[in-house]
Amino acid sequence: MATTAPTGSPLSQPSLTQPPPPRKLTTVKVLSESPGLSSIPSIYTFPKQTYHEPVSDTKEPIPTIDFSLLTSSHPDQRSKTIRELGIACRDWGFFMVTNHGVPERMMKAIIEVCREFFELPEEEKRGIGGKHVLDPIRSGTSFNESVDEILCWRDYVKIFQHPEFHSPNKPPSFREIALEYSKRVRLVAREIIRGISESLGLEKDYIDETLNLENGLQLIAANLYPPCPQPELAMGLPPHSDHGLLTLLIQNQIGGLQVQHKGKWVNIDPIPNSFLANIGDHIEILSNGKYKSVLHRAVVNNRDVRISIAVPHGPALDAIVSPAPKLVEIVGNPPAYGAMKYKEYLELQQGSMLNGKSSLERIRNGV
């Protein structure tokens, strides 16, 4: 017959040779729905001095790129838009994309079906996908709950869309909606990346061909930020830059994204039916630092549920990314970053705690 060791007895003490058992974390959604919740557990409290700097009241608008002009058959219009795209990448690292051709109904549908996913019973979500960063479907809470010392007020599902398409079985409509949406968004992203390539003085298809974007990684990262009773203490996601080349983001009508611009945090309120685009670490590497990925963060509120759908686009997993030779041939402009396989960078960043641009710093100057 099994017996239970009394508290304080030697049998109840963990063995010094055994690692501690993994934390069993509830989702933030379940936590936020706890009756009478008026404060957050201490493990969700971020140190104020690090993450809660004041937000700038700058009136400087975030750049807007008209996608229809980027794809225009009129050379003058296209050239002007490519110059504007280059300035946006250099000065902000973030920009709105309008007139992109992805129907508004499709954008609303992907937000709604992701909302339905988060509404699934907890045991169903727990049974979905793996835990390794290269597992094609992952559902969880925080950023990397196995190593995070402070937990983020965020639940997520990440699903690889390309070069192989994956989808959870529930909700039943997820597969069809995600397949259609990811295909359309990928076309927009590749065209913007071609424009970025030209804005750097490279051939239009240099990035596309060098990094094998035909087999490039694309994933859907859906984020749920429930209402938080102490939003001034918590973070949806702490400051970080994105891996890959270009992320295209949409959200429901609830704000929460802040971007670091000229050393201050700026609230970003996207134009309806637009994408919010930002360049990733691998554009910074390829451009040898001419364009820099930018720190951004997600803050939370005590009233509304925020849902955002980010779609990062990266090189092929086996592509080795390094500064473009044409951009380092200039006298006095040596390579500022070491070469690294995209897959290895992804494992480095996504397998660690989220900490600014620490992964990029690891390969700066080849270190």
Short mmCIF file of C-alpha atoms in Angstrom, two decimals:
data_model
loop_
_atom_site.label_atom_id
_atom_site.label_comp_id
_atom_site.label_asym_id
_atom_site.label_seq_id
_atom_site.Cartn_x
_atom_site.Cartn_y
_atom_site.Cartn_z
CA MET A 1 0.00 0.00 0.00
CA ALA A 2 1.35 3.44 -0.89
CA THR A 3 2.14 5.72 2.02
CA THR A 4 2.55 9.47 2.23
CA ALA A 5 5.53 10.85 4.09
CA PRO A 6 4.58 13.37 6.77
CA THR A 7 5.61 16.94 6.17
CA GLY A 8 9.11 17.58 7.42
CA SER A 9 10.17 13.92 7.35
CA PRO A 10 13.27 12.94 5.36
CA LEU A 11 11.09 11.16 2.79
CA SER A 12 9.28 14.41 1.97
CA GLN A 13 12.47 16.31 1.15
CA PRO A 14 13.54 16.40 -2.53
CA SER A 15 16.69 14.48 -3.31
CA LEU A 16 19.74 16.67 -3.79
CA THR A 17 20.59 14.70 -6.91
CA GLN A 18 17.18 15.12 -8.56
CA PRO A 19 16.30 18.21 -10.62
CA PRO A 20 13.21 20.07 -9.47
CA PRO A 21 10.01 18.99 -11.21
CA PRO A 22 8.91 21.21 -14.10
CA ARG A 23 6.50 23.99 -13.19
CA LYS A 24 2.90 23.27 -14.03
CA LEU A 25 1.61 26.65 -15.07
CA THR A 26 -1.96 27.66 -15.61
CA THR A 27 -2.69 29.89 -18.56
CA VAL A 28 -3.08 33.60 -17.98
CA LYS A 29 -6.60 33.31 -19.38
CA VAL A 30 -7.59 30.95 -16.56
CA LEU A 31 -5.78 33.08 -13.98
CA SER A 32 -7.45 36.28 -15.18
CA GLU A 33 -10.88 34.64 -14.90
CA SER A 34 -10.32 33.65 -11.25
CA PRO A 35 -13.23 34.98 -9.16
CA GLY A 36 -12.29 38.08 -7.20
CA LEU A 37 -8.77 38.39 -8.64
CA SER A 38 -7.53 41.80 -7.49
CA SER A 39 -3.75 41.35 -7.56
CA ILE A 40 -1.30 39.30 -9.58
CA PRO A 41 1.02 36.57 -8.28
CA SER A 42 4.53 37.85 -7.60
CA ILE A 43 5.98 35.70 -10.40
CA TYR A 44 4.24 38.05 -12.89
CA THR A 45 5.70 41.24 -11.38
CA PHE A 46 8.43 42.87 -13.45
CA PRO A 47 11.01 45.18 -11.84
CA LYS A 48 9.81 48.72 -12.38
CA GLN A 49 13.10 50.39 -13.12
CA THR A 50 13.79 48.06 -16.05
CA TYR A 51 10.51 47.84 -17.89
CA HIS A 52 8.26 50.74 -17.00
CA GLU A 53 9.96 53.81 -18.44
CA PRO A 54 7.57 56.64 -19.33
CA VAL A 55 5.99 56.64 -22.75
CA SER A 56 6.85 59.44 -25.16
CA ASP A 57 4.06 61.77 -26.30
CA THR A 58 5.76 62.27 -29.68
CA LYS A 59 3.49 63.43 -32.46
CA GLU A 60 5.91 62.11 -35.09
CA PRO A 61 3.81 59.68 -37.14
CA ILE A 62 5.03 56.17 -37.84
CA PRO A 63 5.87 55.84 -41.57
CA THR A 64 3.25 54.44 -43.92
CA ILE A 65 4.08 52.46 -47.05
CA ASP A 66 1.44 52.19 -49.76
CA PHE A 67 1.88 48.63 -51.02
CA SER A 68 0.04 49.38 -54.27
CA LEU A 69 2.74 51.93 -55.14
CA LEU A 70 5.52 49.50 -54.18
CA THR A 71 4.13 47.11 -56.79
CA SER A 72 3.26 49.84 -59.29
CA SER A 73 4.05 49.42 -62.98
CA HIS A 74 5.13 53.08 -63.04
CA PRO A 75 8.89 53.13 -62.37
CA ASP A 76 8.86 56.60 -60.80
CA GLN A 77 6.15 55.70 -58.30
CA ARG A 78 7.89 52.47 -57.37
CA SER A 79 11.32 54.12 -57.00
CA LYS A 80 9.87 56.82 -54.76
CA THR A 81 8.16 54.19 -52.57
CA ILE A 82 11.38 52.14 -52.31
CA ARG A 83 13.20 55.26 -51.08
CA GLU A 84 10.44 55.83 -48.51
CA LEU A 85 10.71 52.18 -47.46
CA GLY A 86 14.46 52.56 -46.96
CA ILE A 87 13.97 55.67 -44.81
CA ALA A 88 11.32 53.85 -42.74
CA CYS A 89 13.69 50.92 -42.16
CA ARG A 90 16.59 53.21 -41.28
CA ASP A 91 14.76 55.66 -39.03
CA TRP A 92 12.06 53.53 -37.38
CA GLY A 93 12.39 49.83 -38.20
CA PHE A 94 8.57 49.83 -38.09
CA PHE A 95 6.02 51.02 -40.64
CA MET A 96 2.35 50.65 -41.58
CA VAL A 97 1.46 48.88 -44.81
CA THR A 98 -1.74 50.03 -46.52
CA ASN A 99 -3.48 48.98 -49.76
CA HIS A 100 -1.92 45.52 -49.46
CA GLY A 101 -4.75 43.60 -51.12
CA VAL A 102 -5.46 41.19 -48.27
CA PRO A 103 -9.24 41.38 -47.74
CA GLU A 104 -10.44 42.83 -44.45
CA ARG A 105 -12.78 39.84 -43.99
CA MET A 106 -9.73 37.55 -44.06
CA MET A 107 -7.94 39.61 -41.42
CA LYS A 108 -11.01 39.57 -39.18
CA ALA A 109 -11.44 35.82 -39.73
CA ILE A 110 -7.93 34.92 -38.55
CA ILE A 111 -8.34 37.04 -35.41
CA GLU A 112 -11.71 35.43 -34.68
CA VAL A 113 -10.54 31.85 -35.22
CA CYS A 114 -7.52 32.47 -32.98
CA ARG A 115 -9.91 33.82 -30.35
CA GLU A 116 -11.87 30.56 -30.69
CA PHE A 117 -8.64 28.60 -30.20
CA PHE A 118 -7.90 30.41 -26.94
CA GLU A 119 -11.48 29.68 -25.80
CA LEU A 120 -10.92 25.91 -26.13
CA PRO A 121 -10.88 23.90 -22.86
CA GLU A 122 -7.48 24.02 -21.19
CA GLU A 123 -6.90 20.27 -21.47
CA GLU A 124 -7.38 20.45 -25.24
CA LYS A 125 -4.86 23.27 -25.62
CA ARG A 126 -2.36 21.51 -23.36
CA GLY A 127 -2.49 18.48 -25.63
CA ILE A 128 -1.57 20.48 -28.73
CA GLY A 129 1.94 20.46 -30.12
CA GLY A 130 5.40 20.25 -28.63
CA LYS A 131 7.75 22.31 -26.51
CA HIS A 132 10.85 22.62 -28.72
CA VAL A 133 11.20 25.87 -30.68
CA LEU A 134 11.20 23.95 -33.97
CA ASP A 135 8.09 21.93 -33.19
CA PRO A 136 5.55 23.03 -35.81
CA ILE A 137 2.72 23.70 -33.32
CA ARG A 138 3.27 25.05 -29.81
CA SER A 139 0.73 26.37 -27.37
CA GLY A 140 1.63 27.82 -24.00
CA THR A 141 1.90 30.79 -21.71
CA SER A 142 4.49 33.53 -21.05
CA PHE A 143 7.41 33.44 -23.58
CA ASN A 144 9.43 30.37 -22.65
CA GLU A 145 7.78 29.09 -19.49
CA SER A 146 10.51 26.52 -18.86
CA VAL A 147 13.17 29.20 -18.25
CA ASP A 148 11.33 32.49 -17.64
CA GLU A 149 12.15 33.85 -14.18
CA ILE A 150 9.28 36.33 -14.42
CA LEU A 151 6.21 35.26 -16.36
CA CYS A 152 4.60 37.34 -19.10
CA TRP A 153 0.89 38.13 -18.95
CA ARG A 154 0.34 36.35 -22.24
CA ASP A 155 -0.88 33.07 -23.72
CA TYR A 156 0.14 32.05 -27.23
CA VAL A 157 -0.06 29.54 -30.03
CA LYS A 158 2.69 29.34 -32.68
CA ILE A 159 2.07 27.41 -35.87
CA PHE A 160 4.47 26.85 -38.78
CA GLN A 161 2.85 27.77 -42.11
CA HIS A 162 5.70 27.44 -44.60
CA PRO A 163 7.58 25.63 -46.11
CA GLU A 164 5.25 23.00 -44.62
CA PHE A 165 1.74 23.97 -43.57
CA HIS A 166 0.49 22.91 -40.15
CA SER A 167 -2.74 23.53 -38.28
CA PRO A 168 -4.38 22.43 -35.02
CA ASN A 169 -7.46 20.25 -35.51
CA LYS A 170 -9.60 22.63 -33.47
CA PRO A 171 -11.36 24.92 -34.10
CA PRO A 172 -12.49 23.05 -37.25
CA SER A 173 -12.30 26.18 -39.44
CA PHE A 174 -8.73 27.02 -38.38
CA ARG A 175 -7.00 25.11 -41.19
CA GLU A 176 -8.86 26.71 -44.08
CA ILE A 177 -8.66 30.25 -42.66
CA ALA A 178 -4.96 30.02 -41.74
CA LEU A 179 -3.97 28.48 -45.09
CA GLU A 180 -5.66 31.24 -47.07
CA TYR A 181 -4.41 34.02 -44.81
CA SER A 182 -0.79 32.85 -44.63
CA LYS A 183 -0.53 32.47 -48.41
CA ARG A 184 -1.77 36.01 -49.01
CA VAL A 185 0.40 37.54 -46.30
CA ARG A 186 3.49 35.70 -47.56
CA LEU A 187 3.08 37.28 -51.01
CA VAL A 188 2.95 40.74 -49.40
CA ALA A 189 6.00 40.03 -47.22
CA ARG A 190 8.16 38.78 -50.11
CA GLU A 191 7.35 41.86 -52.15
CA ILE A 192 8.26 44.17 -49.26
CA ILE A 193 11.52 42.23 -48.76
CA ARG A 194 12.31 42.75 -52.46
CA GLY A 195 11.77 46.48 -51.91
CA ILE A 196 14.05 46.42 -48.86
CA SER A 197 16.70 44.63 -50.93
CA GLU A 198 16.58 47.36 -53.58
CA SER A 199 16.59 50.12 -50.98
CA LEU A 200 19.93 48.75 -49.74
CA GLY A 201 21.39 49.03 -53.24
CA LEU A 202 21.21 45.27 -53.79
CA GLU A 203 19.50 43.41 -56.60
CA LYS A 204 15.74 43.13 -56.22
CA ASP A 205 15.88 39.37 -55.61
CA TYR A 206 19.19 39.29 -53.71
CA ILE A 207 17.65 38.56 -50.29
CA ASP A 208 15.00 36.26 -51.75
CA GLU A 209 17.55 34.13 -53.60
CA THR A 210 20.48 34.27 -51.16
CA LEU A 211 18.36 33.22 -48.19
CA ASN A 212 16.13 30.83 -50.18
CA LEU A 213 12.83 32.49 -49.34
CA GLU A 214 11.04 30.01 -51.60
CA ASN A 215 11.59 27.67 -48.65
CA GLY A 216 11.64 30.42 -46.03
CA LEU A 217 10.10 29.97 -42.61
CA GLN A 218 6.70 31.54 -42.04
CA LEU A 219 4.68 31.07 -38.88
CA ILE A 220 1.58 32.43 -37.23
CA ALA A 221 2.15 33.60 -33.66
CA ALA A 222 -1.19 34.41 -32.05
CA ASN A 223 -1.06 36.23 -28.71
CA LEU A 224 -3.77 36.58 -26.08
CA TYR A 225 -3.40 39.33 -23.46
CA PRO A 226 -6.30 39.06 -20.97
CA PRO A 227 -7.26 41.93 -18.65
CA CYS A 228 -4.78 42.29 -15.79
CA PRO A 229 -5.79 43.66 -12.36
CA GLN A 230 -2.36 45.32 -11.93
CA PRO A 231 -1.22 46.26 -15.43
CA GLU A 232 1.39 48.66 -14.07
CA LEU A 233 3.29 45.68 -12.61
CA ALA A 234 2.97 43.15 -15.44
CA MET A 235 4.18 42.91 -19.05
CA GLY A 236 2.56 41.17 -21.99
CA LEU A 237 6.00 40.77 -23.54
CA PRO A 238 9.16 42.54 -22.34
CA PRO A 239 11.37 44.52 -24.75
CA HIS A 240 12.67 42.38 -27.60
CA SER A 241 13.47 42.39 -31.28
CA ASP A 242 12.18 39.77 -33.72
CA HIS A 243 14.14 37.03 -35.40
CA GLY A 244 13.89 36.69 -39.16
CA LEU A 245 13.47 39.29 -41.88
CA LEU A 246 10.00 40.84 -41.63
CA THR A 247 7.01 40.49 -39.31
CA LEU A 248 3.51 41.57 -40.34
CA LEU A 249 1.13 42.10 -37.44
CA ILE A 250 -2.58 42.72 -37.02
CA GLN A 251 -4.64 43.03 -33.83
CA ASN A 252 -8.16 43.49 -32.58
CA GLN A 253 -9.09 47.06 -31.78
CA ILE A 254 -7.25 47.05 -28.45
CA GLY A 255 -3.85 48.78 -28.25
CA GLY A 256 -0.82 47.62 -26.29
CA LEU A 257 2.18 47.62 -28.62
CA GLN A 258 4.96 50.07 -27.84
CA VAL A 259 8.06 50.68 -29.96
CA GLN A 260 11.35 52.20 -28.86
CA HIS A 261 12.05 55.27 -31.01
CA LYS A 262 14.85 57.74 -30.31
CA GLY A 263 15.33 56.19 -26.90
CA LYS A 264 11.70 56.50 -25.79
CA TRP A 265 8.69 54.20 -25.86
CA VAL A 266 5.97 55.17 -28.33
CA ASN A 267 2.41 53.83 -28.41
CA ILE A 268 1.50 52.40 -31.80
CA ASP A 269 -2.10 52.61 -32.93
CA PRO A 270 -2.38 50.86 -36.30
CA ILE A 271 -4.51 52.20 -39.12
CA PRO A 272 -7.58 49.96 -39.59
CA ASN A 273 -7.16 47.25 -42.23
CA SER A 274 -3.38 47.80 -42.35
CA PHE A 275 -0.42 45.67 -41.38
CA LEU A 276 2.13 46.85 -38.88
CA ALA A 277 5.47 45.74 -40.29
CA ASN A 278 8.83 45.55 -38.57
CA ILE A 279 12.21 44.39 -39.74
CA GLY A 280 13.88 41.57 -37.89
CA ASP A 281 17.38 40.75 -36.67
CA HIS A 282 18.33 39.10 -39.95
CA ILE A 283 17.75 42.28 -41.94
CA GLU A 284 20.09 43.98 -39.47
CA ILE A 285 22.70 41.25 -40.04
CA LEU A 286 22.33 41.21 -43.83
CA SER A 287 22.46 45.03 -44.06
CA ASN A 288 25.54 45.04 -41.79
CA GLY A 289 23.71 47.31 -39.37
CA LYS A 290 22.48 49.90 -41.86
CA TYR A 291 18.93 48.91 -40.92
CA LYS A 292 18.45 47.88 -37.30
CA SER A 293 15.78 45.69 -35.76
CA VAL A 294 13.97 47.69 -33.11
CA LEU A 295 13.00 46.88 -29.54
CA HIS A 296 9.27 46.67 -28.93
CA ARG A 297 7.10 45.42 -26.09
CA ALA A 298 3.49 44.56 -25.26
CA VAL A 299 1.82 46.25 -22.29
CA VAL A 300 -1.47 45.13 -20.78
CA ASN A 301 -4.59 46.81 -19.43
CA ASN A 302 -7.22 46.07 -16.77
CA ARG A 303 -10.30 46.24 -19.00
CA ASP A 304 -10.04 44.54 -22.37
CA VAL A 305 -8.75 41.38 -24.01
CA ARG A 306 -6.11 42.15 -26.64
CA ILE A 307 -5.40 39.66 -29.43
CA SER A 308 -2.55 40.15 -31.87
CA ILE A 309 -1.55 37.95 -34.79
CA ALA A 310 2.10 38.27 -35.78
CA VAL A 311 3.37 36.53 -38.91
CA PRO A 312 7.19 36.46 -38.97
CA HIS A 313 8.96 35.64 -42.24
CA GLY A 314 12.49 34.31 -42.15
CA PRO A 315 15.12 32.68 -44.35
CA ALA A 316 15.12 28.95 -44.99
CA LEU A 317 16.08 27.19 -41.76
CA ASP A 318 19.37 25.94 -43.24
CA ALA A 319 20.31 29.33 -44.78
CA ILE A 320 23.48 30.90 -43.40
CA VAL A 321 22.95 34.62 -42.84
CA SER A 322 25.82 37.10 -42.93
CA PRO A 323 26.33 40.69 -44.10
CA ALA A 324 25.89 41.10 -47.86
CA PRO A 325 29.39 41.29 -49.45
CA LYS A 326 28.41 44.37 -51.45
CA LEU A 327 27.67 46.22 -48.20
CA VAL A 328 31.00 45.38 -46.56
CA GLU A 329 33.26 46.10 -49.52
CA ILE A 330 33.12 49.78 -48.66
CA VAL A 331 36.36 50.96 -47.07
CA GLY A 332 36.05 51.15 -43.31
CA ASN A 333 32.88 49.06 -43.19
CA PRO A 334 34.01 45.58 -42.09
CA PRO A 335 31.47 42.86 -41.29
CA ALA A 336 29.85 43.72 -37.97
CA TYR A 337 28.19 40.31 -37.52
CA GLY A 338 29.35 36.74 -37.75
CA ALA A 339 27.69 34.24 -40.07
CA MET A 340 25.15 31.92 -38.47
CA LYS A 341 22.60 29.41 -39.69
CA TYR A 342 19.06 30.76 -39.24
CA LYS A 343 17.94 27.56 -37.52
CA GLU A 344 20.68 27.94 -34.90
CA TYR A 345 19.77 31.58 -34.28
CA LEU A 346 16.12 30.65 -33.87
CA GLU A 347 17.00 27.99 -31.30
CA LEU A 348 19.27 30.46 -29.48
CA GLN A 349 16.67 33.23 -29.23
CA GLN A 350 13.50 31.23 -28.76
CA GLY A 351 15.08 28.79 -26.30
CA SER A 352 16.21 31.52 -23.91
CA MET A 353 14.58 34.16 -21.76
CA LEU A 354 13.43 37.16 -23.77
CA ASN A 355 16.08 39.80 -23.15
CA GLY A 356 16.25 42.75 -25.53
CA LYS A 357 18.64 42.02 -28.40
CA SER A 358 20.92 39.70 -26.44
CA SER A 359 20.87 36.99 -29.13
CA LEU A 360 21.98 39.45 -31.79
CA GLU A 361 24.73 40.76 -29.53
CA ARG A 362 26.09 37.22 -29.29
CA ILE A 363 27.05 37.22 -32.97
CA ARG A 364 28.09 40.83 -33.29
CA ASN A 365 31.65 41.00 -34.62
CA GLY A 366 31.63 37.24 -34.91
CA VAL A 367 31.69 36.63 -31.14
#
